[in-house]
mmCIF file of C-alpha atoms and ligand atoms in Angstrom:
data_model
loop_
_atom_site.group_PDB
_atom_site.id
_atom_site.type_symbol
_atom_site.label_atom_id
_atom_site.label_comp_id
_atom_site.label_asym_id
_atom_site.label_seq_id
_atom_site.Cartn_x
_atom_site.Cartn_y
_atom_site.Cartn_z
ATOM 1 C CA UNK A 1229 70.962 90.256 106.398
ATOM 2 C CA UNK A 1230 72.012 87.352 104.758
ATOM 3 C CA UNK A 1231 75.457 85.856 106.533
ATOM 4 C CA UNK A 1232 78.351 84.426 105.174
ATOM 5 C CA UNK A 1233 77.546 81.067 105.635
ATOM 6 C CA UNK A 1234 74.525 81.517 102.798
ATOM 7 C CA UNK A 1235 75.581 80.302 99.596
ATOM 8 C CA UNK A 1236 75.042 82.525 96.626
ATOM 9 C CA UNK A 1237 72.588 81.934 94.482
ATOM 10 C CA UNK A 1238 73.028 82.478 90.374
ATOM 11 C CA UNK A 1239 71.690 85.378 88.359
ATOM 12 C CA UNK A 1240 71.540 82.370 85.725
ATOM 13 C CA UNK A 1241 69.424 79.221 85.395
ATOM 14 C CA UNK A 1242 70.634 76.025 86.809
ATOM 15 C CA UNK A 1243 73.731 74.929 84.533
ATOM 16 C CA UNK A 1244 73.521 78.177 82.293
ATOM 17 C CA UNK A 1245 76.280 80.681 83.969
ATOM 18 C CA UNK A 1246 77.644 81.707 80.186
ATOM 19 C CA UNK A 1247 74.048 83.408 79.698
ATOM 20 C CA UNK A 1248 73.573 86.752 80.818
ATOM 21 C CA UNK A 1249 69.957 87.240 82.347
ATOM 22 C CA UNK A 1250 68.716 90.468 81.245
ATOM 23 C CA UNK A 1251 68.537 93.239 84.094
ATOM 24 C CA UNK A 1252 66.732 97.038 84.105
ATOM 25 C CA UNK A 1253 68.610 99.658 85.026
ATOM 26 C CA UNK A 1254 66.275 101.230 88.032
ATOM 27 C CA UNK A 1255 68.343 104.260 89.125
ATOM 28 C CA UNK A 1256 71.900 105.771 88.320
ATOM 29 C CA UNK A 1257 73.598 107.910 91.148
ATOM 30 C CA UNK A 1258 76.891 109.735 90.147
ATOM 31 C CA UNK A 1259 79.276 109.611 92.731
ATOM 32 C CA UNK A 1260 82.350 111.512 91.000
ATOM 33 C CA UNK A 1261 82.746 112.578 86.781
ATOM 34 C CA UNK A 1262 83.656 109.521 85.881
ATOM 35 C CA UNK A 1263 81.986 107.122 88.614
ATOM 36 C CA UNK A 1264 78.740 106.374 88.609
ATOM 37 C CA UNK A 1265 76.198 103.826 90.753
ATOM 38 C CA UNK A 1266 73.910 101.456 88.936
ATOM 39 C CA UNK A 1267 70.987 99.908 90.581
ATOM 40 C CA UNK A 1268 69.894 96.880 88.416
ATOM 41 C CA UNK A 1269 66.486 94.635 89.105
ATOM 42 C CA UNK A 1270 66.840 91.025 86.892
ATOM 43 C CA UNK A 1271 63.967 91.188 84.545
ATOM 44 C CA UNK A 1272 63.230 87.731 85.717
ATOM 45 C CA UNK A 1273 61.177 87.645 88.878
ATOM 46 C CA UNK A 1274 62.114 84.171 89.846
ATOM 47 C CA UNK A 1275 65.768 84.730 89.468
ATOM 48 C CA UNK A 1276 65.150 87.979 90.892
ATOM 49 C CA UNK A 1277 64.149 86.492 94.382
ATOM 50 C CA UNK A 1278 66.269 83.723 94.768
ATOM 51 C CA UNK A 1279 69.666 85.945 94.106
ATOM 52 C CA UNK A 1280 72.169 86.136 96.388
ATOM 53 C CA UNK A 1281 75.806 87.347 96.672
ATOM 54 C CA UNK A 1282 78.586 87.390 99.169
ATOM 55 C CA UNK A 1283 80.628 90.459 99.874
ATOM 56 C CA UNK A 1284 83.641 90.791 97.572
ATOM 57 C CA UNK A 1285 81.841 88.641 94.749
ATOM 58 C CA UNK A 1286 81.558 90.496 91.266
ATOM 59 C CA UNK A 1287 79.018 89.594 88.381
ATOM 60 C CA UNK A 1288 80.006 89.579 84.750
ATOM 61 C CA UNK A 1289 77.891 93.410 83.031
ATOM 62 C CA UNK A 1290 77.158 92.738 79.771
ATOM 63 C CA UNK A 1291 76.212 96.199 77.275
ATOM 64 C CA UNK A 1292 74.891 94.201 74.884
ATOM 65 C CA UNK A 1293 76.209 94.979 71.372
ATOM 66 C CA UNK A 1294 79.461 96.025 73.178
ATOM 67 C CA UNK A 1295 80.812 92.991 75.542
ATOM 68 C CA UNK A 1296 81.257 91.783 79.066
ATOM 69 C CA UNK A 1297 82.809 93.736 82.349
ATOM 70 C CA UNK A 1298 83.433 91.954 85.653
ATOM 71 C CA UNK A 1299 82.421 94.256 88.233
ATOM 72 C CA UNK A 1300 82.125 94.193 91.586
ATOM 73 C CA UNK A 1301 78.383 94.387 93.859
ATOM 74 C CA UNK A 1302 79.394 97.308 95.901
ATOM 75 C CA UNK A 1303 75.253 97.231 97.516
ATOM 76 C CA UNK A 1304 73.826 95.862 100.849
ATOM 77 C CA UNK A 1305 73.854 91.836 100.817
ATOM 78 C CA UNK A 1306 70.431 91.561 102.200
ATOM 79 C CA UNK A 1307 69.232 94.033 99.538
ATOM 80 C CA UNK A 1308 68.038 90.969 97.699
ATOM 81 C CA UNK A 1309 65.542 92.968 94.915
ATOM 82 C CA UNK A 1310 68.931 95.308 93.759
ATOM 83 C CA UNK A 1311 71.878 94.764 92.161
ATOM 84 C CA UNK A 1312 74.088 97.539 92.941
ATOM 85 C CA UNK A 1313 77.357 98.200 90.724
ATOM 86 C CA UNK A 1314 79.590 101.229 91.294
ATOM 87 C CA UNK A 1315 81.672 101.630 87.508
ATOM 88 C CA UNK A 1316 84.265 104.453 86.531
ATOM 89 C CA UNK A 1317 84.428 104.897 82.989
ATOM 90 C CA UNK A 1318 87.776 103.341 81.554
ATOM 91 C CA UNK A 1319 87.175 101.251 78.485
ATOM 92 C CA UNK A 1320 84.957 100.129 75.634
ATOM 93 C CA UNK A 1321 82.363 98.514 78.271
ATOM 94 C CA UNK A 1322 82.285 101.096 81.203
ATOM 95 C CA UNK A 1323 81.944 103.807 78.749
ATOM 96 C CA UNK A 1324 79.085 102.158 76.766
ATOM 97 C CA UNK A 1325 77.756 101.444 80.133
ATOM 98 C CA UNK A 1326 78.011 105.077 81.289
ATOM 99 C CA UNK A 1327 76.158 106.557 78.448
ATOM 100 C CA UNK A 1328 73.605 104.039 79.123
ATOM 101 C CA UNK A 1329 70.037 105.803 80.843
ATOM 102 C CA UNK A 1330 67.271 104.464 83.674
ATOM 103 C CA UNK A 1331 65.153 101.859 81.708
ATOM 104 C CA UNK A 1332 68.151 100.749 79.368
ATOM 105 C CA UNK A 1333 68.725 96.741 79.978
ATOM 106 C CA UNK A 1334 71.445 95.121 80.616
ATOM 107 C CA UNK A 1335 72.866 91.064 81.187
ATOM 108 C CA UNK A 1336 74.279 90.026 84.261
ATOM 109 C CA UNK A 1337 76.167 86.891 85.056
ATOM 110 C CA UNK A 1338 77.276 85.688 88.392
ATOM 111 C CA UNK A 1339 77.420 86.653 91.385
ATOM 112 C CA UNK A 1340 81.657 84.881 90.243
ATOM 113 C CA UNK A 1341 84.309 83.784 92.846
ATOM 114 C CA UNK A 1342 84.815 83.608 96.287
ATOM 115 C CA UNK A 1343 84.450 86.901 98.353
ATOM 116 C CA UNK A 1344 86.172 87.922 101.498
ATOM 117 C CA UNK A 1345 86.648 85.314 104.207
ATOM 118 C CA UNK A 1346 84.525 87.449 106.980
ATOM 119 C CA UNK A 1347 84.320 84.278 109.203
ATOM 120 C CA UNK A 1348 88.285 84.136 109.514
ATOM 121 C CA UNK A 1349 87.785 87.450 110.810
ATOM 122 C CA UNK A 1350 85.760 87.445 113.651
ATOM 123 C CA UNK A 1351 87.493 87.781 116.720
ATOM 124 C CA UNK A 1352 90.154 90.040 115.548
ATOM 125 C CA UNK A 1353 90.601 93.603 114.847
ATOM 126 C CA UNK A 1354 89.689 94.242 110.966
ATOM 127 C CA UNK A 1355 91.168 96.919 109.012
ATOM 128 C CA UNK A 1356 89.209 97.702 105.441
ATOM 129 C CA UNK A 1357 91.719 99.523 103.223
ATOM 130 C CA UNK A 1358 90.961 101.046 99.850
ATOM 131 C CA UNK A 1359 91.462 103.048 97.169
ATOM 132 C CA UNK A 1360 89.811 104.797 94.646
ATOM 133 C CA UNK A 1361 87.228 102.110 92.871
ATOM 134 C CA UNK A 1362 88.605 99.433 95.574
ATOM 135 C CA UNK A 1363 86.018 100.688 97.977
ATOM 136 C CA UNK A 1364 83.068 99.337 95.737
ATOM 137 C CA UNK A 1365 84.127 95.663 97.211
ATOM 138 C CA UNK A 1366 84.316 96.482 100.395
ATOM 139 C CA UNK A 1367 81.392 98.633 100.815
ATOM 140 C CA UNK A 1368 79.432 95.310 101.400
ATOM 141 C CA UNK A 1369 81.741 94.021 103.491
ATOM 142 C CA UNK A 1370 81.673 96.785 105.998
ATOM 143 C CA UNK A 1371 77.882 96.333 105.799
ATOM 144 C CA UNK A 1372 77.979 92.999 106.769
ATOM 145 C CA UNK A 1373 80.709 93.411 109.702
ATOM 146 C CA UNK A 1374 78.612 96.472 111.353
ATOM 147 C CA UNK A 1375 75.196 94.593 111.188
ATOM 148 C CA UNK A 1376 77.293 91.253 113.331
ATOM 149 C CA UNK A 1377 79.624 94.023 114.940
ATOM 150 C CA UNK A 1378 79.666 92.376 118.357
ATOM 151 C CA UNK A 1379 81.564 89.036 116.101
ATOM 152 C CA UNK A 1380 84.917 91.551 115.872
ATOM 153 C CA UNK A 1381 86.912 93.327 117.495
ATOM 154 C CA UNK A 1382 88.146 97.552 116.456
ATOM 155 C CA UNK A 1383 86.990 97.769 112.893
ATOM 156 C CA UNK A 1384 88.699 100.498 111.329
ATOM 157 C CA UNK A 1385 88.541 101.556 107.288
ATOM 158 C CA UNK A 1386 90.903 103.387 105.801
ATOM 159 C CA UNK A 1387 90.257 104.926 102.096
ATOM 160 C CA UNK A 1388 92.195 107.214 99.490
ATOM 161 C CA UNK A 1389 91.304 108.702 97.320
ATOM 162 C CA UNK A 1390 92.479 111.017 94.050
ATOM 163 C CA UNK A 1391 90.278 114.013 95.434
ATOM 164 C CA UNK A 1392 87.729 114.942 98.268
ATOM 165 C CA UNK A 1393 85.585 114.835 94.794
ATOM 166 C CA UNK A 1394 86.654 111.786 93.480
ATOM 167 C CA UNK A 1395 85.178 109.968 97.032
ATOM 168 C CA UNK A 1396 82.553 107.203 95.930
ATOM 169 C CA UNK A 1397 79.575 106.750 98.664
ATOM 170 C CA UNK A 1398 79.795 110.016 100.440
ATOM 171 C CA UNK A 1399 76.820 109.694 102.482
ATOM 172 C CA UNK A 1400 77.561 106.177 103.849
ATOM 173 C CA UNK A 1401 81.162 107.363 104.349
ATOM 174 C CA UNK A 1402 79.563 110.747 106.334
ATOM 175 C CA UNK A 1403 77.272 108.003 108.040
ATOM 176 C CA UNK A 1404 80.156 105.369 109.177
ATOM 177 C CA UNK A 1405 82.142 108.434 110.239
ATOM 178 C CA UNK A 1406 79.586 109.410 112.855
ATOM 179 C CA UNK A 1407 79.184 105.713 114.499
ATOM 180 C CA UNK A 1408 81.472 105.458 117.551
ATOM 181 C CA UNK A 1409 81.715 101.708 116.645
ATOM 182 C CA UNK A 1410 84.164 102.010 113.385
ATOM 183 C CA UNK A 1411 86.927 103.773 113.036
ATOM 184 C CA UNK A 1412 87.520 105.841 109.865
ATOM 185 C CA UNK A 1413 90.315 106.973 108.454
ATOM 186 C CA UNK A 1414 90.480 108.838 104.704
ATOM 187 C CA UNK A 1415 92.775 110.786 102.962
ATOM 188 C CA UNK A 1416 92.883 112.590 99.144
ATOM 189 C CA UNK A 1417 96.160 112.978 96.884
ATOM 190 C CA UNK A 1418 94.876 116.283 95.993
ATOM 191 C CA UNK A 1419 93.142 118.503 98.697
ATOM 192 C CA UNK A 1420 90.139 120.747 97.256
ATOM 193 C CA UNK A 1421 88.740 124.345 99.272
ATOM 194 C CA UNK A 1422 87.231 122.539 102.842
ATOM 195 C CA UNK A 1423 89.191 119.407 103.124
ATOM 196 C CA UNK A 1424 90.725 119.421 106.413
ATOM 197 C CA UNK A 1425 91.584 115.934 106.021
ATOM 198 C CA UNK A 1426 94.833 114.791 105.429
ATOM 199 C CA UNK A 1427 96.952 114.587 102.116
ATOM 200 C CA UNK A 1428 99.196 112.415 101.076
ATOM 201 C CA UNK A 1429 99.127 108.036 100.442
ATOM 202 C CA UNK A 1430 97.068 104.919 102.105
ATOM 203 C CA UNK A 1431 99.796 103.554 103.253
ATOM 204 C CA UNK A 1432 100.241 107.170 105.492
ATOM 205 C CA UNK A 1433 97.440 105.814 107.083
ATOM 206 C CA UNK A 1434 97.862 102.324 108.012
ATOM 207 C CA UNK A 1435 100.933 103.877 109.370
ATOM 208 C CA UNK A 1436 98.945 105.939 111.325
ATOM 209 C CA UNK A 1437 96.512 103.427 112.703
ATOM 210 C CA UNK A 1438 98.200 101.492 115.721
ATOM 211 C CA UNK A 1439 97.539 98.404 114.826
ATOM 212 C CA UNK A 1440 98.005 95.092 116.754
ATOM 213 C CA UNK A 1441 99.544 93.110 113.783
ATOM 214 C CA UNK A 1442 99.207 89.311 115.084
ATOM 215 C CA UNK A 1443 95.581 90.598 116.659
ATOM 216 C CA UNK A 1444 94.542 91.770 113.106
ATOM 217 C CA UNK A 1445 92.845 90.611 109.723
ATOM 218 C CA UNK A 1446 92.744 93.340 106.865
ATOM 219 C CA UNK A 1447 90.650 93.063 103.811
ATOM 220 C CA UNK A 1448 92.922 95.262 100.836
ATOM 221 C CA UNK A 1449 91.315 96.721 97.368
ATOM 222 C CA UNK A 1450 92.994 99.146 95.741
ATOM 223 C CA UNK A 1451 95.183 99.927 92.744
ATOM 224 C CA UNK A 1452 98.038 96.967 92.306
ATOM 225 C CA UNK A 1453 100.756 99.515 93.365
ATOM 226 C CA UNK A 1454 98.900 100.414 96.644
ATOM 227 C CA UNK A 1455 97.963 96.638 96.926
ATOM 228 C CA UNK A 1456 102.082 95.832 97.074
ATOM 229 C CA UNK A 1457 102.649 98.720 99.245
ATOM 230 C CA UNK A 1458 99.807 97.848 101.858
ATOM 231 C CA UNK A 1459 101.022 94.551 101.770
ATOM 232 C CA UNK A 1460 104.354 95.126 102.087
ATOM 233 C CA UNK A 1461 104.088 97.807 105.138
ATOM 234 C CA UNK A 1462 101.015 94.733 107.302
ATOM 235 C CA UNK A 1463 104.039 92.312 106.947
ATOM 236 C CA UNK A 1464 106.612 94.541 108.771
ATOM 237 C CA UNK A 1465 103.695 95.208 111.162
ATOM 238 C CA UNK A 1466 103.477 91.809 111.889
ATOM 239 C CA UNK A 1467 99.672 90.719 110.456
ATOM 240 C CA UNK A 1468 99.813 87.534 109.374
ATOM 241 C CA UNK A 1469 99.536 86.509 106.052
ATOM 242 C CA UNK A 1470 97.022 84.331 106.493
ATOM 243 C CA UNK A 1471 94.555 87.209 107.451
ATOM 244 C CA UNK A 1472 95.670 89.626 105.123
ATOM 245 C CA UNK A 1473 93.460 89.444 101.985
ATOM 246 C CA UNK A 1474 93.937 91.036 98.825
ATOM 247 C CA UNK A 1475 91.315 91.551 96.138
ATOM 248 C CA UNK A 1476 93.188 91.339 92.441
ATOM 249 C CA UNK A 1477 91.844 91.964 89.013
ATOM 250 C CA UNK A 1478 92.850 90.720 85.810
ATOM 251 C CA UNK A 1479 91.094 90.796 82.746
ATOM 252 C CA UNK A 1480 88.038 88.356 82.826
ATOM 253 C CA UNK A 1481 86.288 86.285 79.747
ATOM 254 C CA UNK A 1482 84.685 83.543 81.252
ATOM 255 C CA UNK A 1483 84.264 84.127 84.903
ATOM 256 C CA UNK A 1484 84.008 80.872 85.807
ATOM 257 C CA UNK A 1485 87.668 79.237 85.652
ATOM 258 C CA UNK A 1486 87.110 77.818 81.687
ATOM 259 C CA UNK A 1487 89.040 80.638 79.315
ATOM 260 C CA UNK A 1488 91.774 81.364 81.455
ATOM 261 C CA UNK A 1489 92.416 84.661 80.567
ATOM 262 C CA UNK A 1490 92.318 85.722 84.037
ATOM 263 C CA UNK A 1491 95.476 83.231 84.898
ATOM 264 C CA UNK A 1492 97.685 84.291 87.864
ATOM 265 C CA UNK A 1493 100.398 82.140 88.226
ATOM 266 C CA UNK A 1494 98.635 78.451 88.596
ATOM 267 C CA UNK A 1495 95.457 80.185 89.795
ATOM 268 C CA UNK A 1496 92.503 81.745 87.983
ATOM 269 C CA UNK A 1497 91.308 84.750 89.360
ATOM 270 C CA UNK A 1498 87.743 84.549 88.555
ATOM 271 C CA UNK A 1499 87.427 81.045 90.452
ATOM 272 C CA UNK A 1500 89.915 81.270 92.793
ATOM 273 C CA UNK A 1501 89.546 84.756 93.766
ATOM 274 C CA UNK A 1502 89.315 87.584 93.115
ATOM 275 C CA UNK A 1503 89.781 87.921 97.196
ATOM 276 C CA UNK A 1504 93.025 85.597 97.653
ATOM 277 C CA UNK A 1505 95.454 85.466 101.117
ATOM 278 C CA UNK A 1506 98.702 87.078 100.868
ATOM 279 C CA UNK A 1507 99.641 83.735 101.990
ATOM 280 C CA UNK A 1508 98.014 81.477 99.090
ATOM 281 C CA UNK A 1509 99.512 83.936 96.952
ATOM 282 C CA UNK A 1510 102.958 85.201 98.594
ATOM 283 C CA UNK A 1511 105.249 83.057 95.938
ATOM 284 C CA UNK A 1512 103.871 85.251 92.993
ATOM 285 C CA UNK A 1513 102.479 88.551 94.479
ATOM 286 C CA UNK A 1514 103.748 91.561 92.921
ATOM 287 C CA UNK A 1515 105.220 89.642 89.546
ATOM 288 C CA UNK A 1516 103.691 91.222 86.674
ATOM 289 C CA UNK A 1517 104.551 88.379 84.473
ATOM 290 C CA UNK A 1518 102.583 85.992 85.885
HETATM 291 C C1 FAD B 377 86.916 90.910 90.194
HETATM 292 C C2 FAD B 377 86.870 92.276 89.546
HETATM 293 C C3 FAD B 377 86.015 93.240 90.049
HETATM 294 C C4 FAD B 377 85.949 94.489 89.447
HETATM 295 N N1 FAD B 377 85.094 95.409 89.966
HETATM 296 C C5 FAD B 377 84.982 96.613 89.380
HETATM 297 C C6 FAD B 377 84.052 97.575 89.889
HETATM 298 O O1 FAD B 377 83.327 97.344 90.861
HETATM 299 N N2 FAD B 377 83.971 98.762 89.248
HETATM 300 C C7 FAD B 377 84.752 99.068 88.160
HETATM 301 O O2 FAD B 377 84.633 100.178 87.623
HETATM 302 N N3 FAD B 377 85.659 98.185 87.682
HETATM 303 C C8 FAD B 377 85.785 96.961 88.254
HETATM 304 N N4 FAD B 377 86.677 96.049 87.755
HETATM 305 C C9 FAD B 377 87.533 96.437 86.634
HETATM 306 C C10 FAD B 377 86.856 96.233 85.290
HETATM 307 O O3 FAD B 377 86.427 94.893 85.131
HETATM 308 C C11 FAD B 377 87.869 96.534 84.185
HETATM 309 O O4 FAD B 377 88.272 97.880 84.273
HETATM 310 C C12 FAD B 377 87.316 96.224 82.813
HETATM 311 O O5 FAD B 377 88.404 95.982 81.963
HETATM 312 C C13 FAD B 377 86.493 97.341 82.242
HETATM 313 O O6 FAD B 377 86.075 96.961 80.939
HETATM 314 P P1 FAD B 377 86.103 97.988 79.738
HETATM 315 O O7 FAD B 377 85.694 97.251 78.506
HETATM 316 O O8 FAD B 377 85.324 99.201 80.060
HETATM 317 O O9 FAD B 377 87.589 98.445 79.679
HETATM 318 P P2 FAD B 377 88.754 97.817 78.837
HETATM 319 O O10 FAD B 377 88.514 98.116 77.394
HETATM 320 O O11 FAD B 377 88.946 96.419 79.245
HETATM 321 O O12 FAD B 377 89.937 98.739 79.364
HETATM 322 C C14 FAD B 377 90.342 98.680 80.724
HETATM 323 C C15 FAD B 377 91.624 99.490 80.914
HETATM 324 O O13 FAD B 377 92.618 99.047 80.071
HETATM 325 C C16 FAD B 377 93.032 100.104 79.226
HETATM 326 N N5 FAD B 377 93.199 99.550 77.885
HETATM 327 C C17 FAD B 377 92.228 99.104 77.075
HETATM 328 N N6 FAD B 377 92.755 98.647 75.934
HETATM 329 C C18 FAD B 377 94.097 98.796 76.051
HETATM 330 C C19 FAD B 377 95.190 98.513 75.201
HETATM 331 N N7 FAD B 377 95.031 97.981 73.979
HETATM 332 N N8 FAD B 377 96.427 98.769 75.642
HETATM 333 C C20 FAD B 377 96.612 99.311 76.859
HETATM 334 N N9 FAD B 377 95.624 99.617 77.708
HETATM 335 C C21 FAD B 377 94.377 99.358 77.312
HETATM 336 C C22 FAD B 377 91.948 101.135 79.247
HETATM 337 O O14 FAD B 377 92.456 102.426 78.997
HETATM 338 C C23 FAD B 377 91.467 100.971 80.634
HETATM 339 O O15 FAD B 377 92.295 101.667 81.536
HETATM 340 C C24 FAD B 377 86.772 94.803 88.336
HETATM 341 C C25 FAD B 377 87.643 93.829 87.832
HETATM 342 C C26 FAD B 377 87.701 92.587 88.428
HETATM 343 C C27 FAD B 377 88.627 91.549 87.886
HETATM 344 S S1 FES B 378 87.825 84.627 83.220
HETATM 345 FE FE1 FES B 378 87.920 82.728 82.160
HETATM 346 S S2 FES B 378 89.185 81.532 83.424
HETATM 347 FE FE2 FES B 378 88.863 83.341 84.572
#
């Protein structure tokens, strides 16, 4: 597997990272009605074996005709022939992109902006939390911890979701669940006939999980709300906020730090991020306005 020392390598050629390099669309998996898993192979065989990405990084999808998406590679990093993208339906892109079928082509950019710091991990207990399309990021990461599990400590994930049919990667979820080496912890908002699990928010959860705060490092994606909440809740448990990490979106152009449409505060999330610290971040976490 590659580690998290390698340095990605671009979907683009050298000096061209505003040109999307046209990708097949090998396979489509749906994981929920309005989620589904692409796996893309770049048309261009040289590109195609060089590629690399680090857990957490997105590429920029563009349906051409229609625009851009930054999305998230939610595969295996040392599945170097695949890109893997896990989209839900939401706007003019993702939609264009669902109705899309295996053969269709589209252009990728990227792999864009720094993905989770694994190496300030090791050592410490890590807790993965999630929600809904936040556990497309981390799905690599968890990968990459469990194939250098002896370089951590506990390594627990915890992931919500809207139903028991609204899970994304139920297999690997089923799989993880069965290792005695990670702890897993999900819950639904809405239970469905055979969930046994329980019901109710994340945060329940992390509650739940007894965590040794100053021991810890937690890697969050979810929706904003449950990103503040999560937050919030590590910092009374005492996890610093140096190793708490928070994947953000905004709305992306560029990807590469030039049309600063993804500005937060004096940061831009596509070059700075999208994985920040709380602590790089602390002054202007949670302000919509900035
Ligand atoms: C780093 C990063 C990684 C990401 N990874 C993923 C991923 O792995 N999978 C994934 O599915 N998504 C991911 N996203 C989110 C995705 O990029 C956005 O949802 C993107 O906007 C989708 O593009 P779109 O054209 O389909 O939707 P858009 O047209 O941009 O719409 C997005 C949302 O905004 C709403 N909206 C659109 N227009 C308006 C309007 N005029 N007023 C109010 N609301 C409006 C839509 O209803 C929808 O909810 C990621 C985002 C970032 C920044
Ligand atoms: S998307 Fe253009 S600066 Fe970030």
């Amino acid at each position: 597997m590659a580690t998290v020392h390698d340095e990605p390598v671009m979907a683009s050629y050298p000096g061209q990272a505003m040109v999307p390099s046209p990708a097949t669309i090998m396979h489509i998996h749906d994981e929920s009605s309005t989620t589904r898993t692409y796996s893309l192979e770049l048309d261009d065989a040289s590109l195609r074996s060089r590629y690399t990405f680090r857990p957490g990084q997105f590429n920029m999808i563009y349906v051409f005709g229609v625009g851009e998406a930054a999305i998230s590679l939610s595969g295996r990093p040392d599945d170097r022939r695949h890109l893997i993208h896990t989209v839900r339906r939401c706007g003019s892109v993702t939609a264009a992109l669902n109705r899309m079928q295996v053969g269709g082509t589209v252009g990728i950019r990227g792999p864009f902006g720094h993905g989770w710091p694994l190496e300030q991990c090791r050592g410490r207990d890590v807790i993965l939390i999630s929600g809904g399309i936040g556990l497309a990021p981390i799905r690599p990461a968890v990968e990459q911890i469990l194939s250098e599990r002896n370089l951590y400590e506990r390594v627990i994930l915890i992931y919500g979701a809207r139903s028991p049919a609204d899970m994304l990667f139920q297999s690997d979820l089923a799989a993880w669940d069965a290792r005695p080496d990670i702890e897993t912890l999900f819950i639904v908002d809405y239970p469905a006939e055979g969930w046994t699990g329980p019901v109710g928010m994340v945060t329940d959860l992390v509650r739940r999980v007894r965590l040794r705060g100053e021991k810890a490092a937690v890697l969050v994606c979810g929706p904003r709300i449950m990103n503040r909440y999560v937050v919030w809740l590590l910092s009374r448990l005492n996890v610093p906020a140096s190793h708490m990490f928070v994947s953000l979106e905004r709305n992306m152009r560029c990807g590469v730090g030039r049309c600063g449409h993804c500005q937060y505060g004096p940061k831009f999330v596509c070059k700075d991020g999208p994985v920040f610290s709380y602590e790089a971040i602390r002054s202007i976490f949670g302000k919509e306005e900035v």
